[in-house]
Coordinates of C-alpha atoms and ligand atoms in Angstrom, one line a residue:
X1 CA -7.2 -2.8 28.6
X2 CA -4.7 -4.3 26.1
X3 CA -0.8 -3.8 25.8
X4 CA -1.0 -3.2 21.5
X5 CA -3.5 -2.1 19.3
X6 CA -1.8 -3.1 15.3
X7 CA -4.3 -0.9 12.7
X8 CA -4.4 -2.4 10.1
X9 CA -3.2 -6.3 8.0
X10 CA -0.8 -6.2 5.2
X11 CA 2.1 -7.3 5.6
X12 CA 3.2 -4.6 7.8
X13 CA 0.2 -5.0 10.7
X14 CA 0.1 -8.7 9.9
X15 CA 4.1 -8.5 10.9
X16 CA 4.2 -6.7 13.4
X17 CA 1.2 -8.4 15.1
X18 CA 4.0 -12.0 14.5
X19 CA 6.6 -9.8 16.4
X20 CA 4.5 -8.8 19.2
X21 CA 2.7 -11.9 20.0
X22 CA 5.3 -14.1 19.7
X23 CA 6.8 -11.7 22.2
X24 CA 3.8 -13.0 24.7
X25 CA 1.5 -9.0 24.1
X26 CA -1.1 -10.6 22.7
X27 CA -1.4 -8.5 19.8
X28 CA -5.3 -6.8 18.7
X29 CA -5.3 -6.6 15.1
X30 CA -8.2 -4.5 13.4
X31 CA -7.9 -5.7 10.3
X32 CA -10.8 -3.6 8.0
X33 CA -14.4 -4.9 7.3
X34 CA -14.0 -5.0 3.3
X35 CA -10.4 -4.8 2.7
X36 CA -8.7 -7.1 4.9
X37 CA -5.5 -8.7 3.6
X38 CA -4.3 -5.1 2.4
X39 CA -3.3 -4.1 -0.8
X40 CA -1.5 -8.1 -2.1
X41 CA -5.4 -9.2 -2.1
X42 CA -6.1 -6.9 -4.8
X43 CA -2.9 -8.8 -7.2
X44 CA -2.8 -12.3 -9.0
X45 CA 1.3 -14.0 -8.5
X46 CA 4.0 -12.3 -6.8
X47 CA 6.8 -12.3 -7.4
X48 CA 9.5 -11.2 -5.3
X49 CA 8.6 -12.1 -1.9
X50 CA 11.9 -14.0 -0.6
X51 CA 11.3 -17.9 -0.2
X52 CA 8.9 -18.5 -2.9
X53 CA 10.8 -20.0 -5.7
X54 CA 7.7 -21.0 -7.6
X55 CA 6.0 -17.3 -6.7
X56 CA 3.0 -17.1 -4.8
X57 CA -0.7 -15.9 -5.6
X58 CA -0.3 -12.4 -3.4
X59 CA -4.2 -13.6 -1.8
X60 CA -2.4 -16.6 -0.6
X61 CA 0.6 -15.3 0.7
X62 CA -2.2 -12.6 3.3
X63 CA -3.4 -15.9 4.2
X64 CA -0.8 -17.2 5.6
X65 CA 0.3 -13.8 7.5
X66 CA -2.9 -14.3 8.9
X67 CA -2.7 -17.2 9.6
X68 CA 0.8 -17.2 11.4
X69 CA -0.5 -13.8 13.0
X70 CA -3.0 -15.9 14.6
X71 CA -0.6 -18.7 15.3
X72 CA 0.5 -17.0 18.7
X73 CA -2.6 -15.8 20.0
X74 CA -2.7 -12.1 17.5
X75 CA -7.0 -12.2 17.6
X76 CA -7.8 -9.6 14.5
X77 CA -11.8 -7.5 14.4
X78 CA -13.0 -7.1 10.9
X79 CA -14.3 -3.8 11.3
X80 CA -12.6 -0.7 10.3
X81 CA -11.1 2.0 13.4
X82 CA -13.3 5.3 12.8
X83 CA -11.4 7.6 15.5
X84 CA -8.4 7.1 16.8
X85 CA -7.4 9.4 20.3
X86 CA -3.9 9.1 20.6
X87 CA -2.7 11.8 22.8
X88 CA -2.7 10.6 27.2
X89 CA -1.1 7.5 27.8
X90 CA -4.3 4.8 27.6
X91 CA -4.8 5.3 23.6
X92 CA -8.2 5.0 22.9
X93 CA -9.2 3.0 18.8
X94 CA -13.3 3.7 18.0
X95 CA -14.5 1.2 15.1
X96 CA -17.4 0.8 13.3
X97 CA -18.7 -1.0 15.3
X98 CA -18.6 1.4 18.3
X99 CA -16.6 -0.7 19.9
X100 CA -14.2 1.2 22.0
X101 CA -9.9 -0.6 23.0
X102 CA -7.9 0.8 24.9
X103 CA -4.3 0.5 25.2
X104 CA -1.2 0.8 25.6
X105 CA 0.7 1.3 22.5
X106 CA -1.1 1.7 19.0
X107 CA 1.0 0.2 16.1
X108 CA -0.5 2.0 12.5
X109 CA -0.1 0.6 9.2
X110 CA -2.9 1.9 6.8
X111 CA -0.9 1.7 4.0
X112 CA -1.3 4.0 1.3
X113 CA -4.3 3.7 -2.0
X114 CA -2.5 3.9 -5.5
X115 CA -4.9 6.7 -7.3
X116 CA -7.0 4.7 -9.7
X117 CA -8.8 5.7 -13.4
X118 CA -11.8 5.4 -12.3
X119 CA -12.2 3.2 -15.2
X120 CA -15.3 0.3 -15.0
X121 CA -12.6 -2.9 -16.3
X122 CA -10.0 -1.2 -14.0
X123 CA -10.7 -4.0 -10.9
X124 CA -11.3 -6.3 -13.4
X125 CA -8.2 -6.3 -15.4
X126 CA -6.1 -5.4 -12.2
X127 CA -3.7 -8.3 -11.9
X128 CA -4.3 -9.4 -15.9
X129 CA -2.4 -6.4 -17.0
X130 CA -3.9 -3.4 -15.9
X131 CA -1.0 -3.1 -12.6
X132 CA 0.5 0.3 -10.1
X133 CA 3.7 -1.1 -9.8
X134 CA 7.0 -1.6 -12.0
X135 CA 8.4 -3.0 -9.6
X136 CA 6.0 -5.8 -9.2
X137 CA 4.7 -6.2 -12.6
X138 CA 7.7 -4.7 -14.9
X139 CA 9.5 -8.5 -15.5
X140 CA 5.5 -10.1 -16.7
X141 CA 5.8 -7.9 -19.9
X142 CA 9.1 -9.0 -21.4
X143 CA 8.8 -8.9 -25.7
X144 CA 5.3 -6.9 -25.1
X145 CA 3.6 -3.4 -25.3
X146 CA 3.3 -1.4 -22.7
X147 CA 2.3 2.1 -22.3
X148 CA 2.9 3.7 -18.0
X149 CA -0.4 7.0 -17.3
X150 CA 0.8 9.9 -15.8
X151 CA 3.4 13.0 -16.5
X152 CA 4.8 13.1 -12.8
X153 CA 8.7 11.2 -11.2
X154 CA 7.0 8.1 -10.9
X155 CA 5.4 7.5 -14.1
X156 CA 9.1 8.1 -15.7
X157 CA 11.2 6.3 -13.9
X158 CA 8.4 4.1 -14.9
X159 CA 8.4 3.0 -18.2
X160 CA 12.0 3.8 -18.0
X161 CA 12.6 0.6 -16.1
X162 CA 10.1 -1.2 -18.0
X163 CA 11.8 -0.9 -21.1
X164 CA 14.5 -2.8 -20.2
X165 CA 11.6 -6.2 -20.4
X166 CA 9.1 -4.1 -22.6
X167 CA 9.2 -4.1 -26.6
X168 CA 8.0 -0.5 -26.9
X169 CA 7.0 1.9 -24.3
X170 CA 4.3 4.7 -24.4
X171 CA 3.4 6.9 -22.3
X172 CA 0.2 8.5 -21.6
X173 CA -0.4 12.1 -20.1
X174 CA -2.9 14.3 -20.1
X175 CA -1.4 17.9 -21.0
X176 CA 1.5 18.6 -23.7
X177 CA 4.6 18.8 -21.2
X178 CA 5.6 17.3 -18.0
X179 CA 5.7 17.1 -14.0
X180 CA 8.3 15.3 -14.4
X181 CA 11.7 16.8 -13.1
X182 CA 13.7 17.7 -15.4
X183 CA 16.6 14.6 -15.5
X184 CA 13.9 12.2 -15.6
X185 CA 12.8 13.7 -18.8
X186 CA 15.3 13.9 -20.5
X187 CA 16.5 9.9 -19.3
X188 CA 12.6 9.6 -20.8
X189 CA 12.9 10.9 -24.4
X190 CA 15.7 9.8 -25.0
X191 CA 14.9 6.1 -24.8
X192 CA 14.2 4.5 -28.4
X193 CA 12.0 2.7 -27.2
X194 CA 9.7 4.8 -25.0
X195 CA 6.9 7.3 -27.4
X196 CA 4.9 9.5 -26.0
X197 CA 1.2 10.1 -26.7
X198 CA 0.0 13.6 -25.4
X199 CA -2.9 15.5 -24.8
X200 CA -4.7 12.3 -23.9
X201 CA -6.5 10.3 -21.8
X202 CA -7.6 6.8 -21.1
X203 CA -11.3 5.9 -21.9
X204 CA -11.3 2.3 -21.8
X205 CA -9.5 -0.6 -20.9
X206 CA -10.6 -4.1 -23.0
X207 CA -9.8 -7.7 -22.4
X208 CA -11.7 -10.9 -21.4
X209 CA -9.0 -12.4 -19.4
X210 CA -5.6 -10.7 -19.7
X211 CA -6.0 -6.4 -21.4
X212 CA -5.7 -6.9 -25.1
X213 CA -6.2 -2.5 -25.1
X214 CA -7.1 1.0 -24.2
X215 CA -9.5 3.2 -26.1
X216 CA -7.8 7.1 -25.9
X217 CA -9.6 10.7 -25.9
X218 CA -7.7 13.4 -27.2
X219 CA -8.3 16.2 -25.0
X220 CA -7.2 18.9 -28.1
X221 CA -8.9 17.6 -30.4
X222 CA -12.4 15.0 -28.9
X223 CA -10.2 11.9 -30.8
X224 CA -11.0 8.9 -30.5
X225 CA -8.5 6.3 -30.8
X226 CA -7.8 2.3 -30.2
X227 CA -4.2 1.6 -28.9
X228 CA -3.3 -2.9 -28.9
X229 CA -0.6 -3.6 -26.2
X230 CA -0.2 -6.3 -23.7
X231 CA 0.5 -3.9 -20.3
X232 CA -0.9 -0.6 -18.9
X233 CA 0.6 1.0 -16.4
X234 CA -1.4 3.3 -13.6
X235 CA 1.5 5.7 -12.4
X236 CA -1.2 8.8 -11.0
X237 CA -0.1 9.4 -7.7
X238 CA -0.4 7.5 -4.3
X239 CA -2.1 8.8 -1.2
X240 CA -1.2 7.1 2.2
X241 CA -4.1 6.2 4.5
X242 CA -3.5 9.1 7.1
X243 CA -7.0 10.9 7.4
X244 CA -7.6 8.6 11.5
X245 CA -4.7 10.8 12.5
X246 CA -4.9 14.8 11.5
X247 CA -4.0 17.1 14.2
X248 CA -3.3 14.0 15.8
X249 CA 0.2 12.8 14.0
X250 CA 3.4 14.6 12.5
X251 CA 3.2 13.8 8.1
X252 CA 6.0 14.1 5.5
X253 CA 5.9 16.9 2.8
X254 CA 4.9 13.8 1.1
X255 CA 1.6 13.2 2.9
X256 CA 3.2 9.6 4.7
X257 CA 3.2 10.2 8.9
X258 CA 6.9 11.0 9.8
X259 CA 8.8 9.1 12.2
X260 CA 12.3 9.4 14.0
X261 CA 14.9 8.4 11.6
X262 CA 14.9 4.7 10.6
X263 CA 12.4 3.9 13.7
X264 CA 8.7 3.6 13.7
X265 CA 7.9 6.1 16.4
X266 CA 6.2 9.3 15.8
X267 CA 5.5 12.3 17.9
X268 CA 3.8 11.2 20.1
X269 CA 5.3 8.7 23.1
X270 CA 3.3 5.5 21.8
X271 CA 2.1 5.6 18.8
X272 CA 3.7 3.7 16.1
X273 CA 3.8 3.3 12.4
X274 CA 5.2 0.7 9.7
X275 CA 4.5 0.3 5.9
X276 CA 3.8 1.8 2.7
X277 CA 2.5 5.3 5.1
X278 CA 5.7 6.2 6.5
X279 CA 7.1 5.1 2.6
X280 CA 7.6 7.2 -0.1
X281 CA 9.5 5.6 -1.7
X282 CA 10.0 1.9 -1.6
X283 CA 6.3 0.0 -1.4
X284 CA 6.7 -3.1 -1.4
X285 CA 5.7 -5.9 0.6
X286 CA 8.7 -6.8 1.9
X287 CA 9.8 -3.4 2.9
X288 CA 6.6 -3.2 4.7
X289 CA 6.8 -6.3 6.4
X290 CA 10.4 -4.9 7.2
X291 CA 9.2 -2.2 9.2
X292 CA 6.6 -3.8 10.7
X293 CA 9.0 -5.3 12.6
X294 CA 11.1 -2.4 13.6
X295 CA 7.3 -1.0 14.5
X296 CA 6.5 -4.5 16.8
X297 CA 10.2 -3.8 18.3
X298 CA 10.3 -0.3 19.3
X299 CA 6.6 -1.2 20.5
X300 CA 7.4 -3.5 23.1
X301 CA 10.9 -1.4 24.7
X302 CA 8.3 1.6 24.4
X303 CA 6.0 -0.9 27.1
X304 CA 9.3 -1.7 29.1
X305 CA 10.0 2.2 30.0
X306 CA 6.1 2.3 31.5
X307 CA 4.7 2.3 35.0
X308 CA 4.6 -1.9 36.7
X309 CA 0.8 -0.5 37.7
X310 CA -0.3 0.6 34.3
X311 CA 1.7 -3.2 32.4
X312 CA 0.1 -4.8 35.3
X313 CA -3.3 -3.8 33.5
X314 CA -3.2 -4.4 30.1
X315 CA -1.5 -7.7 30.9
X316 CA -5.0 -10.0 30.7
X317 CA -5.7 -8.5 26.9
X318 CA -9.5 -8.1 26.2
X319 CA -10.7 -8.0 30.1
X320 CA -10.8 -4.2 30.4
X321 CA -12.1 -3.7 26.8
X322 CA -15.0 -1.6 26.2
X323 CA -18.2 -2.6 24.2
X324 CA -19.0 0.8 24.1
X325 CA -22.1 1.1 20.5
X326 CA -23.5 4.4 19.8
X327 CA -26.3 6.1 20.4
X328 CA -28.1 7.1 17.7
Ligands
FAD1 C1 -2.1 -4.9 -7.6 C2 -0.9 -4.4 -7.1 C3 0.5 -5.6 -7.0 C4 1.7 -5.2 -6.2 N1 1.7 -6.5 -6.1 C5 3.2 -6.6 -5.0 C6 4.1 -7.8 -5.4 O1 4.1 -8.2 -6.1 N2 5.1 -7.9 -4.7 C7 5.7 -6.8 -3.7 O2 6.0 -6.4 -3.1 N3 4.9 -5.6 -3.4 C8 3.6 -5.3 -4.2 N4 2.9 -4.3 -4.1 C9 2.7 -3.7 -3.2 C10 2.6 -4.0 -1.7 O3 1.3 -4.8 -2.0 C11 2.7 -3.2 -1.1 O4 3.5 -2.6 -0.7 C12 2.3 -3.7 0.8 O5 1.4 -4.5 1.1 C13 2.1 -2.8 1.4 O6 2.2 -3.1 2.8 P1 0.7 -2.5 4.0 O7 0.2 -3.5 5.6 O8 1.6 -1.0 4.6 O9 0.2 -1.7 3.6 P2 -1.5 -2.3 2.6 O10 -1.2 -3.6 2.5 O11 -2.4 -1.5 2.0 O12 -2.4 -2.5 4.1 C14 -2.9 -1.6 5.2 C15 -4.4 -2.3 5.1 O13 -4.8 -1.9 6.2 C16 -5.8 -1.5 6.1 N5 -6.6 -0.4 6.7 C17 -6.6 0.8 7.0 N6 -7.7 2.0 7.5 C18 -8.1 1.5 8.2 C19 -8.7 1.4 9.0 N7 -9.3 2.9 9.5 N8 -9.0 0.5 10.1 C20 -8.6 -0.7 9.6 N9 -8.2 -1.1 8.6 C21 -8.0 -0.6 8.2 C22 -6.4 -1.3 4.6 O14 -7.8 -2.1 5.0 C23 -5.6 -2.8 4.4 O15 -6.2 -3.9 4.4 C24 1.8 -4.5 -5.4 C25 0.6 -3.7 -4.9 C26 -0.5 -3.6 -6.2 C27 -1.5 -2.4 -5.4

């Protein structure tokens, strides 16, 4: 049995691991089989993570975090958690391989997935003009022409924010009215740099190295057109990765895991959550990392409240792990 298992390998998971490992808790971190490193693996330059005045490539930053977590004794498994049993004092975490790991504390740091348009070139041009985060990437679009896709509050907020940098910001929306709150709409309508393209969807993104244009279809007339631009911001929502905890952990109305105040404590003792999976608002690498710190410290404190015999059985780390494989 383990003292701590951390699920997720983004900034929240790795930071929780660094703290837990330095507290000698020998954490096991389940990193995912195909997406280890989290969202920043999908981007190029990160200019707003403190400590890197020359910027750092997203994957480089994540490899450094991984190395730092391993340096202090974190064990990392490249697999997916497929189910969890969080109810008892001893938590059970089952992996895709069939292995079952037990722990006294579990930290969920599974992040949140931005909704995609589902277009062929969207992934390829991610970090090369296609973005899901105005706060992260707006600075790269000074004096450029860009478009924001979406009609909700976050699309209006991103578009308005982006007018600080861009010369022109189109908002492309599928309908002829917005879902956004009145105040956000008014702010966008009043902004001279913003122009709305109504009843339209993006059906293609063009460009070899960088985004050069998007293809649009008018959903009323069926007419297709091309719009030349250098950036496309997709603001059509995001989905916290909470499918593992449905029915076990309380969720917020926004779909994130509910935690107690500024802590990482969920509704179940010994279960903590950190990063974008608890954050409907900020969703930044540095806020996720800070949240990972909180979760590790909360978990560390929780472990001190457990009976000594339980702690003794977890103190030697991996030796108690059950290597069960599923039978066909
Ligand atoms: C394209 C892009 C560019 C960005 N640029 C910036 C930027 O410049 N600056 C900035 O501050 N922020 C940026 N962000 C936001 C930032 O990436 C996120 O806020 C941050 O990564 C959140 O960290 P996290 O640890 O909570 O989750 P994530 O980074 O999403 O990591 C979660 C991890 O958990 C894993 N996981 C999920 N479910 C399971 C499971 N069942 N089993 C095992 N593993 C699982 C996932 O595979 C993933 O590896 C960007 C985001 C995107 C998409």
